[in-house]
mmCIF file of C-alpha atoms in Angstrom:
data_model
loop_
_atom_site.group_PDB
_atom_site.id
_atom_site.type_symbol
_atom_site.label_atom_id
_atom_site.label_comp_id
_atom_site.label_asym_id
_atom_site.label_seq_id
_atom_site.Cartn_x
_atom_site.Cartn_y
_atom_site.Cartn_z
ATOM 1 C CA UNK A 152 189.896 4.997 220.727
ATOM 2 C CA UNK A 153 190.944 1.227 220.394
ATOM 3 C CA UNK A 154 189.349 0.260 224.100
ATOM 4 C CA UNK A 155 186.262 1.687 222.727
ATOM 5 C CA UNK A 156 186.527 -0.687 220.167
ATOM 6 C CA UNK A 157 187.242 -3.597 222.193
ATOM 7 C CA UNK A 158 184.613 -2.636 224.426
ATOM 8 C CA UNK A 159 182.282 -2.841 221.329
ATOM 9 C CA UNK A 160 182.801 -6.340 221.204
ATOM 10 C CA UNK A 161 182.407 -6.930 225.000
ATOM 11 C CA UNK A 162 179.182 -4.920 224.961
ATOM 12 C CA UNK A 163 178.015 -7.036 221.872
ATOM 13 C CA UNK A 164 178.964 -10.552 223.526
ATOM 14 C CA UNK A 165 176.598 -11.056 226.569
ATOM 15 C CA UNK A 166 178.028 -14.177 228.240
ATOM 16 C CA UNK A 167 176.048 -16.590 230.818
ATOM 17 C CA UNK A 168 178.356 -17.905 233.318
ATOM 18 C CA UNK A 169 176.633 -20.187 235.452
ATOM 19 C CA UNK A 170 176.277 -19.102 239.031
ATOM 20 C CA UNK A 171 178.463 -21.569 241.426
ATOM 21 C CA UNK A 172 175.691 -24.130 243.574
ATOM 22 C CA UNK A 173 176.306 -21.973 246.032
ATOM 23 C CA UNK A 174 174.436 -19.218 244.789
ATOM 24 C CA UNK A 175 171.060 -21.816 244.768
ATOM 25 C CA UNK A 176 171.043 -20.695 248.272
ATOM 26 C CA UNK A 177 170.948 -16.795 247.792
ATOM 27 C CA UNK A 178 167.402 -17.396 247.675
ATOM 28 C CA UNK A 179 168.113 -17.523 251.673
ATOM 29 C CA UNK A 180 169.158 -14.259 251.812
ATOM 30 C CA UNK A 181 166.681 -12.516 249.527
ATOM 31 C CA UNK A 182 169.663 -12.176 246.428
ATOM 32 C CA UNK A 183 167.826 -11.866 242.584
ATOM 33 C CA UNK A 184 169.407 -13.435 240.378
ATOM 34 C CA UNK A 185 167.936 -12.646 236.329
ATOM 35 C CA UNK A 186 166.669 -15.297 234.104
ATOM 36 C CA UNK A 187 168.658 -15.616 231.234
ATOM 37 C CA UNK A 188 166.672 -15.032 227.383
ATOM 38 C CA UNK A 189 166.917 -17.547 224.872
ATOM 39 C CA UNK A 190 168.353 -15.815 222.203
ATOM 40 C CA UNK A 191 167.067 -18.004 219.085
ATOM 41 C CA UNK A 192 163.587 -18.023 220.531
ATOM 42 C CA UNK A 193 163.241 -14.341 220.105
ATOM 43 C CA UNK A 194 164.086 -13.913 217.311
ATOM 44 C CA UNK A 195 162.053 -16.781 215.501
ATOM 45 C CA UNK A 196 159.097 -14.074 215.753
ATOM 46 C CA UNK A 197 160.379 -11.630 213.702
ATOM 47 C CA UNK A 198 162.384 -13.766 210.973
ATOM 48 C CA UNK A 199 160.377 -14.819 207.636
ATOM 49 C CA UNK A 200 161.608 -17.351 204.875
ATOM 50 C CA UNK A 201 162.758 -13.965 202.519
ATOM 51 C CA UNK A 202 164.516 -11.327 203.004
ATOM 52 C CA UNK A 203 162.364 -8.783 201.524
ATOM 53 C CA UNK A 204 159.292 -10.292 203.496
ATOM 54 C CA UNK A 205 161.104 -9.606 206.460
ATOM 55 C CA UNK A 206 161.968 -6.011 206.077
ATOM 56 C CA UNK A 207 158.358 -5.479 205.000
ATOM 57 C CA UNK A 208 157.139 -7.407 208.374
ATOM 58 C CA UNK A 209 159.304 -4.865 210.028
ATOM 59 C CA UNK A 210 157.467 -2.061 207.962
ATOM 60 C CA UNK A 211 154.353 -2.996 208.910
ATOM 61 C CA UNK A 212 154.800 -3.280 213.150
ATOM 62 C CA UNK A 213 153.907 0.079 214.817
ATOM 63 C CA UNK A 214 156.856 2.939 214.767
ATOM 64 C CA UNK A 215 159.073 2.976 217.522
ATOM 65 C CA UNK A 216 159.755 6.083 219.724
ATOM 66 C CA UNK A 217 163.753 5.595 217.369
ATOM 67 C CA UNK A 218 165.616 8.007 220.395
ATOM 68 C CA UNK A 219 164.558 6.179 223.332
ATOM 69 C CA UNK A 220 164.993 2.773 222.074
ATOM 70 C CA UNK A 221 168.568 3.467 220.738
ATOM 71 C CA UNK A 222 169.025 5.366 224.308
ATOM 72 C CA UNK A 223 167.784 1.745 226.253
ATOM 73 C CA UNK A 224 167.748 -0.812 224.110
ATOM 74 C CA UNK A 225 167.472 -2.984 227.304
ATOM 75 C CA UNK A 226 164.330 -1.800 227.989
ATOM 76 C CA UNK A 227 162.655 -3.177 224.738
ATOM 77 C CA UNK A 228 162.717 -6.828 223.295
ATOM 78 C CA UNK A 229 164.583 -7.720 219.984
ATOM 79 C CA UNK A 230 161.709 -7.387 217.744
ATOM 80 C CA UNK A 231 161.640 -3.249 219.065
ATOM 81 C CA UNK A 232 164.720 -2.592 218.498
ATOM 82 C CA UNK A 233 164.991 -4.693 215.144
ATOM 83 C CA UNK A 234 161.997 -1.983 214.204
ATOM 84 C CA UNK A 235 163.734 0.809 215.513
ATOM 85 C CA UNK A 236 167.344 0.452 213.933
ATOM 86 C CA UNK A 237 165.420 -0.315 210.382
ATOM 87 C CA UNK A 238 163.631 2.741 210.855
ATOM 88 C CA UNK A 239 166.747 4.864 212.113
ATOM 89 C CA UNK A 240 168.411 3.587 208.781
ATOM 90 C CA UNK A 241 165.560 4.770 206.751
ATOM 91 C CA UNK A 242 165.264 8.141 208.313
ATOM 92 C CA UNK A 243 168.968 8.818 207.618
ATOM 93 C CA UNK A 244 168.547 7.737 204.276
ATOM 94 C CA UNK A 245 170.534 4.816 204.563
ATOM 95 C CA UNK A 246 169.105 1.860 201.874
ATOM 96 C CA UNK A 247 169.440 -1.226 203.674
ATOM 97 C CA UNK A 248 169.105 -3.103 200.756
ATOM 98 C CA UNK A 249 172.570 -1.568 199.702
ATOM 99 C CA UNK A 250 175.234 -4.140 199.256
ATOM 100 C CA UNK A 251 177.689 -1.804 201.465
ATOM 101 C CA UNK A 252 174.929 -1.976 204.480
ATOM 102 C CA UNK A 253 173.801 -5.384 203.778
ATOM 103 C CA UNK A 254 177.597 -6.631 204.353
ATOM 104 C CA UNK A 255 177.804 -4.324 207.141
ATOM 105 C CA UNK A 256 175.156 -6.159 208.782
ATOM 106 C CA UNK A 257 176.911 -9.864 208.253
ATOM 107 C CA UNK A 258 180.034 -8.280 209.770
ATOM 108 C CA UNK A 259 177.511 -7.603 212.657
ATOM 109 C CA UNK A 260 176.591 -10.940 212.932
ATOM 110 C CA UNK A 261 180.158 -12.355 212.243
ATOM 111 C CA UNK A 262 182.398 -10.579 214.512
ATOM 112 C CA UNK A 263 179.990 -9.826 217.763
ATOM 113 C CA UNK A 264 180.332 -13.604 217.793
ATOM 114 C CA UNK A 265 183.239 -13.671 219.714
ATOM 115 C CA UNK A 266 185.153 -10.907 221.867
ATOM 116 C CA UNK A 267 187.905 -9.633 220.500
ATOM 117 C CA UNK A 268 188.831 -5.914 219.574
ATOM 118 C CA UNK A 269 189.299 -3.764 216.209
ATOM 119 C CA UNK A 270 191.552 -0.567 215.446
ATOM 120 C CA UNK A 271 189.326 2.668 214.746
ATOM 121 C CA UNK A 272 190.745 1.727 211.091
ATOM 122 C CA UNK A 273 188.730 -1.964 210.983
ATOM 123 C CA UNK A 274 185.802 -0.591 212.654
ATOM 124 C CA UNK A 275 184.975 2.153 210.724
ATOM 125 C CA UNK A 276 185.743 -0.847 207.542
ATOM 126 C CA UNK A 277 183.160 -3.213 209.248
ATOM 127 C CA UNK A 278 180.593 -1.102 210.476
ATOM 128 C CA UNK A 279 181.082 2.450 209.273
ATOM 129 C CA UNK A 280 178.071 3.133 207.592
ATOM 130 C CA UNK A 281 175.784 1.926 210.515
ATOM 131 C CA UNK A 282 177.357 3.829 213.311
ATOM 132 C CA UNK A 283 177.101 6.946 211.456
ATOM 133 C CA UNK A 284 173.231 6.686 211.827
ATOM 134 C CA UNK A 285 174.260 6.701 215.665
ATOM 135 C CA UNK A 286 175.759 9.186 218.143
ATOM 136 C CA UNK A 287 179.518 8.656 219.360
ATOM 137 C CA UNK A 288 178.557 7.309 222.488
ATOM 138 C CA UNK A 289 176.585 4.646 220.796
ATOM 139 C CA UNK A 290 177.457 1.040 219.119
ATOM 140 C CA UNK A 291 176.578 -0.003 216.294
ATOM 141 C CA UNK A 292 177.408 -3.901 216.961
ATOM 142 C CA UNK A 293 175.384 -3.660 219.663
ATOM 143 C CA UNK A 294 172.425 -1.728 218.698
ATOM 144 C CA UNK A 295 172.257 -3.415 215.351
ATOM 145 C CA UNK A 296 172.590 -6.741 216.466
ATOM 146 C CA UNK A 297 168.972 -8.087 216.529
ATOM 147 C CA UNK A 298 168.261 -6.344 212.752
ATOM 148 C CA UNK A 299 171.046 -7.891 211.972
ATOM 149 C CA UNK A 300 170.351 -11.395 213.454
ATOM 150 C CA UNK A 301 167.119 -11.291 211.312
ATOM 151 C CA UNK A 302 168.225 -10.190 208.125
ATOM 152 C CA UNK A 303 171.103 -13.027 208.157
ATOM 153 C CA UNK A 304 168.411 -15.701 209.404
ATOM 154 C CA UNK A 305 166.677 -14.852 206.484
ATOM 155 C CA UNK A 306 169.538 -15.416 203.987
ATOM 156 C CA UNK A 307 171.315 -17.995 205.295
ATOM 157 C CA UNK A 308 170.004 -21.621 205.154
ATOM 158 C CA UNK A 309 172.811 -23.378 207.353
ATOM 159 C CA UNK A 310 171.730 -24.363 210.741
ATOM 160 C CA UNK A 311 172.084 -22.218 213.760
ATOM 161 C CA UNK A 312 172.726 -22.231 217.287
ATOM 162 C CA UNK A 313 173.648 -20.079 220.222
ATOM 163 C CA UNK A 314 177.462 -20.195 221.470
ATOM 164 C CA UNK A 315 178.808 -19.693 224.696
ATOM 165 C CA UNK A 316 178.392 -16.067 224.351
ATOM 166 C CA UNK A 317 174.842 -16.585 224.094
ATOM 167 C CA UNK A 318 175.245 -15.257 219.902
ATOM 168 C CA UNK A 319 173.779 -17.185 217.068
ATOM 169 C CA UNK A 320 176.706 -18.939 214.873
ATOM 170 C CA UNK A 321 176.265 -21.579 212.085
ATOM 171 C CA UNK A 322 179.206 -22.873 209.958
ATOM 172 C CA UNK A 323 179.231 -19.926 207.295
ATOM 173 C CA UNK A 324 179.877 -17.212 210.505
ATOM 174 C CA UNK A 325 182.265 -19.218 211.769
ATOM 175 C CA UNK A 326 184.051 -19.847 208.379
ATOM 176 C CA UNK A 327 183.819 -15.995 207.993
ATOM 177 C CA UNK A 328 185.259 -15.729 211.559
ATOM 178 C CA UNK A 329 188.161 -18.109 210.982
ATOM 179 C CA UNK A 330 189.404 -16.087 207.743
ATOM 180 C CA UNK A 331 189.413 -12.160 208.965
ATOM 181 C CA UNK A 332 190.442 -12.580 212.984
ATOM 182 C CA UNK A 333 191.075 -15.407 215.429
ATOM 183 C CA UNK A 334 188.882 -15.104 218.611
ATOM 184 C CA UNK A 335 190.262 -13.943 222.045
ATOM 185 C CA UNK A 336 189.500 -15.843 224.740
ATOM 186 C CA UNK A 337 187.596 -14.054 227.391
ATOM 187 C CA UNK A 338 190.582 -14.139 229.525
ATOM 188 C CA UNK A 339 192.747 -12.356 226.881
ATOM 189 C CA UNK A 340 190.006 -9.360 226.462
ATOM 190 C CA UNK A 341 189.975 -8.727 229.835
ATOM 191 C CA UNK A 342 193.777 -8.832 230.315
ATOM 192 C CA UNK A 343 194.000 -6.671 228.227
ATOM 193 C CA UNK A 344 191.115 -3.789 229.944
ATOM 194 C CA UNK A 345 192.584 -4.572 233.402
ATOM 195 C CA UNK A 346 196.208 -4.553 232.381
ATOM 196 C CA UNK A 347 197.030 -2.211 235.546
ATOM 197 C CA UNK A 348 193.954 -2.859 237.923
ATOM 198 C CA UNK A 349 195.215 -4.233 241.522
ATOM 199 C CA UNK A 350 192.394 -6.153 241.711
ATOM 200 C CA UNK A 351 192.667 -8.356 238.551
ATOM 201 C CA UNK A 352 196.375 -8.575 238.934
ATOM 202 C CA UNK A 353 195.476 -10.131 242.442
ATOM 203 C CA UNK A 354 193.428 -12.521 241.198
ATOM 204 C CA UNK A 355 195.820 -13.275 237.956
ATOM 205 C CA UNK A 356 198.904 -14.187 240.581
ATOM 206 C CA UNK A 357 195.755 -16.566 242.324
ATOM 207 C CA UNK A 358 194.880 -18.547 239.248
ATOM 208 C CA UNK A 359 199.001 -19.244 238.506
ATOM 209 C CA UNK A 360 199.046 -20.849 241.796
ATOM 210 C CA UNK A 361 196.012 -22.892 241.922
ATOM 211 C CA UNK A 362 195.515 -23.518 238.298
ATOM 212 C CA UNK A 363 192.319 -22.715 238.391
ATOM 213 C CA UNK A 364 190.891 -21.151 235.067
ATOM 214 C CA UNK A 365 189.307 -17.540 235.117
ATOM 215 C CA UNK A 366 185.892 -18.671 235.097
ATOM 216 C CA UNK A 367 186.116 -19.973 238.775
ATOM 217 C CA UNK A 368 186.848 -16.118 239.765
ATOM 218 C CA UNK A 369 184.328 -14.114 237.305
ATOM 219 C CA UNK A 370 181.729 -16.749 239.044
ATOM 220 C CA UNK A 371 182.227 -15.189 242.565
ATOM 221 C CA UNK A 372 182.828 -11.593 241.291
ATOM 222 C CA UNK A 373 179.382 -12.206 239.674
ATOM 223 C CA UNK A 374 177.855 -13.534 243.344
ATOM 224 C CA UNK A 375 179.801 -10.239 244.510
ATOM 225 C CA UNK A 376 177.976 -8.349 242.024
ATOM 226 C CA UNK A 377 174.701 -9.889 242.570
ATOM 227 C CA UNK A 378 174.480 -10.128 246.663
ATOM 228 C CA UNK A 379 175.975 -6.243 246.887
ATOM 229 C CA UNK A 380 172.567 -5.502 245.381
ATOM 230 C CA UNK A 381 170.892 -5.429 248.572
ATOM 231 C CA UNK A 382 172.590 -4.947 251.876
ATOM 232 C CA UNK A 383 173.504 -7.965 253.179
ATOM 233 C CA UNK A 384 175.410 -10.136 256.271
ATOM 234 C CA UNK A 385 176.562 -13.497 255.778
ATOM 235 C CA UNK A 386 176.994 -15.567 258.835
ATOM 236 C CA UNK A 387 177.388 -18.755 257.715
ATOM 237 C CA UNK A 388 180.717 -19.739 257.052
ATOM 238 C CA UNK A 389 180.410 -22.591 254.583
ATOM 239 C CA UNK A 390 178.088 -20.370 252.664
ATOM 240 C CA UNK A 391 180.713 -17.045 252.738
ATOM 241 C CA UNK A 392 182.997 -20.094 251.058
ATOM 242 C CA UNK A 393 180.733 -21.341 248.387
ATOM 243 C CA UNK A 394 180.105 -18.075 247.028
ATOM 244 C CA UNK A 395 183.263 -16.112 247.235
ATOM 245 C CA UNK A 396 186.153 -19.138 248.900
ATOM 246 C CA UNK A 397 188.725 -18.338 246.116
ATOM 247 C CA UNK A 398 188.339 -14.524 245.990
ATOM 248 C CA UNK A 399 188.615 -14.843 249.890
ATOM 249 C CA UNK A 400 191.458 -16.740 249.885
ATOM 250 C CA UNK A 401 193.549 -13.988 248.127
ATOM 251 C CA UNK A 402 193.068 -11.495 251.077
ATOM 252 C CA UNK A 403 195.145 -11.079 254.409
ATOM 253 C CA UNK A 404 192.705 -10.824 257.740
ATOM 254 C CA UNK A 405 192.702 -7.356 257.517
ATOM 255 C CA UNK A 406 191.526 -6.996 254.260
ATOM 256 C CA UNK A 407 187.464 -6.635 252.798
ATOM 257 C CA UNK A 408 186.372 -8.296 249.956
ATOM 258 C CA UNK A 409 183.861 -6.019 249.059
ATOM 259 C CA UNK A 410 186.281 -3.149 249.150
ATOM 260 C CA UNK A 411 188.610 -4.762 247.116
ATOM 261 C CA UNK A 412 186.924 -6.588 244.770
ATOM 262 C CA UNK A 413 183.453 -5.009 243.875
ATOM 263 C CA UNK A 414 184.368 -1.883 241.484
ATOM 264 C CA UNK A 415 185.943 -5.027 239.524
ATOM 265 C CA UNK A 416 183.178 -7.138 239.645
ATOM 266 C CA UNK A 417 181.054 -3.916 239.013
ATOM 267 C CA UNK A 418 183.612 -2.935 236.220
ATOM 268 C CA UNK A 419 183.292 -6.884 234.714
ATOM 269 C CA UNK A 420 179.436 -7.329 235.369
ATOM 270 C CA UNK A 421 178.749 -4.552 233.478
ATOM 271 C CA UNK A 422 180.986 -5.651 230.467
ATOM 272 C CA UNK A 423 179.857 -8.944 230.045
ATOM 273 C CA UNK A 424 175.844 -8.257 230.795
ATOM 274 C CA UNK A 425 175.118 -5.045 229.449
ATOM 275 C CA UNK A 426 171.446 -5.268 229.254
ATOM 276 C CA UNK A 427 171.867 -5.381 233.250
ATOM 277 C CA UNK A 428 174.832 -2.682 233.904
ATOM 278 C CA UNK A 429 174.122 -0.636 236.959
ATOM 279 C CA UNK A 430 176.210 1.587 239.658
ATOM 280 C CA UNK A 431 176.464 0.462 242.976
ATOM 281 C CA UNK A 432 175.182 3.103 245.524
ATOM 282 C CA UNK A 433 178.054 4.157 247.176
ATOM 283 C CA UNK A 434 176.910 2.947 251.131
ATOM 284 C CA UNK A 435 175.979 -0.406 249.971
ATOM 285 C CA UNK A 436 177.926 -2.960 252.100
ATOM 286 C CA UNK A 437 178.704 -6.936 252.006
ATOM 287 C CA UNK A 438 179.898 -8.552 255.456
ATOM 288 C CA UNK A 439 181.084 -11.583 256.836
ATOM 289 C CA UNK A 440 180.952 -11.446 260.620
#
């Protein structure tokens, strides 16, 4: 159970990395590439000065269909499924005015901040009571996030901003942070989910030979990601370089970098954006000629 739990954390911690300039191009070849949300902005709609006026704003919006949101929360903004996991609570008889829930909710807050992973033993002590409103296959760190957002905006007067994982932080979550678990790096988390995969090792053995940090290679597995969408050929050479040079200079001639990179860059994609996790069809193909 513990790489459910560290995927928890990977699920909860959306990070942005920038596409390389390369990738200002894929308009050329018809690639989409999402906007990015501004966290704080959406959830300035649905936080009030008080607590209590906030959960009674919440009360007031029109019910949510609880089973579908909770099913695809991507589908619906924050303020939905803010609506939907207060009702959810409510309909399991959960008060979420109980000191128990309401620290459950901070812990939220506090540890999605950063990836990192928990034992089944510290997740059931952070978040126990809210993922027992929710099925196995369901996370509570992710699906209570935005309530959760809300109810600590509302109770916490410090001044907040979004970090690199695109989560809201202010000195008291950090504080928190500092005291129960120091923060993996990104690199760390995924070292330790791809311990055995070829692929990572491959590109692991790349970045002790060029020094180059891990964000240089989850940049073109994203432009793998991204580009694999739609079937595509890429003749131009300097191009082919820009978006995927230091992936393609850890293959022989004989080798494809779709085939051996794009289950990870599926695998990684879907980790660190999973408001936008898909499955490749299986015929999709990516050439260089």
């Amino acid at each position: 159970m513990k790489s459910k739990k560290l995927l928890s954390f990977l699920l909860s911690a959306s990070i942005a990395f920038g596409m390389i300039p390369g990738c200002a191009n894929s308009d050329e070849i018809n690639a989409p590439v999402a906007p990015t949300e501004s966290a704080l902005a959406s959830y300035e709609e649905m936080t009030n000065d008080k607590l209590a006026q906030y959960y009674s704003y919440l009360e007031s919006l029109p019910r949510e269909n609880i089973e579908e949101v909770l099913d695809t929360p991507e589908e619906y903004t924050n303020l939905e499924v803010s609506k939907a996991t207060y009702d959810n609570l409510k309909d399991k008889k959960v008060d979420i005015n109980d000191p128990k829930v309401q620290q459950e909710l901070e812990n939220v807050v506090v540890y999605a901040a950063y990836p990192m992973g928990l034992s089944d033993d510290e997740y059931e002590q952070t978040v126990g009571t809210l993922q027992s409103t929710l099925s196995e296959m369901q996370n509570a760190y992710y699906l209570y996030y935005p309530l959760a957002v809300g109810t600590h905006l509302c109770t916490c007067d410090e001044e907040h901003s979004l970090n690199e994982f695109d989560k809201v932080v202010c000195p008291t979550v950090l504080t928190a942070l500092e005291t129960v678990f120091e923060p993996s790096s990104i690199e760390d988390t995924l070292d330790d989910m791809f311990a055995s995969d070829e692929a990572y090792l491959r590109i692991k053995e790349a970045m002790a030979k060029t020094g180059l940090g891990i964000d240089v290679y989850l940049n073109e597995l994203e432009n793998l990601y991204v580009l694999s969408l739609n079937p595509t050929d890429i003749y131009d050479m300097k191009l082919w370089l820009e978006l995927f040079g230091h992936l393609d200079a850890t293959l022989t001639e004989e080798e494809s970098l779709y085939e051996t990179y794009i289950d990870l860059a599926t695998h990684i994609h879907n980790l660190l954006y999973p408001n936008d996790s898909m499955e490749l069809p299986e015929d999709l193909i990516l050439l260089r000629d």
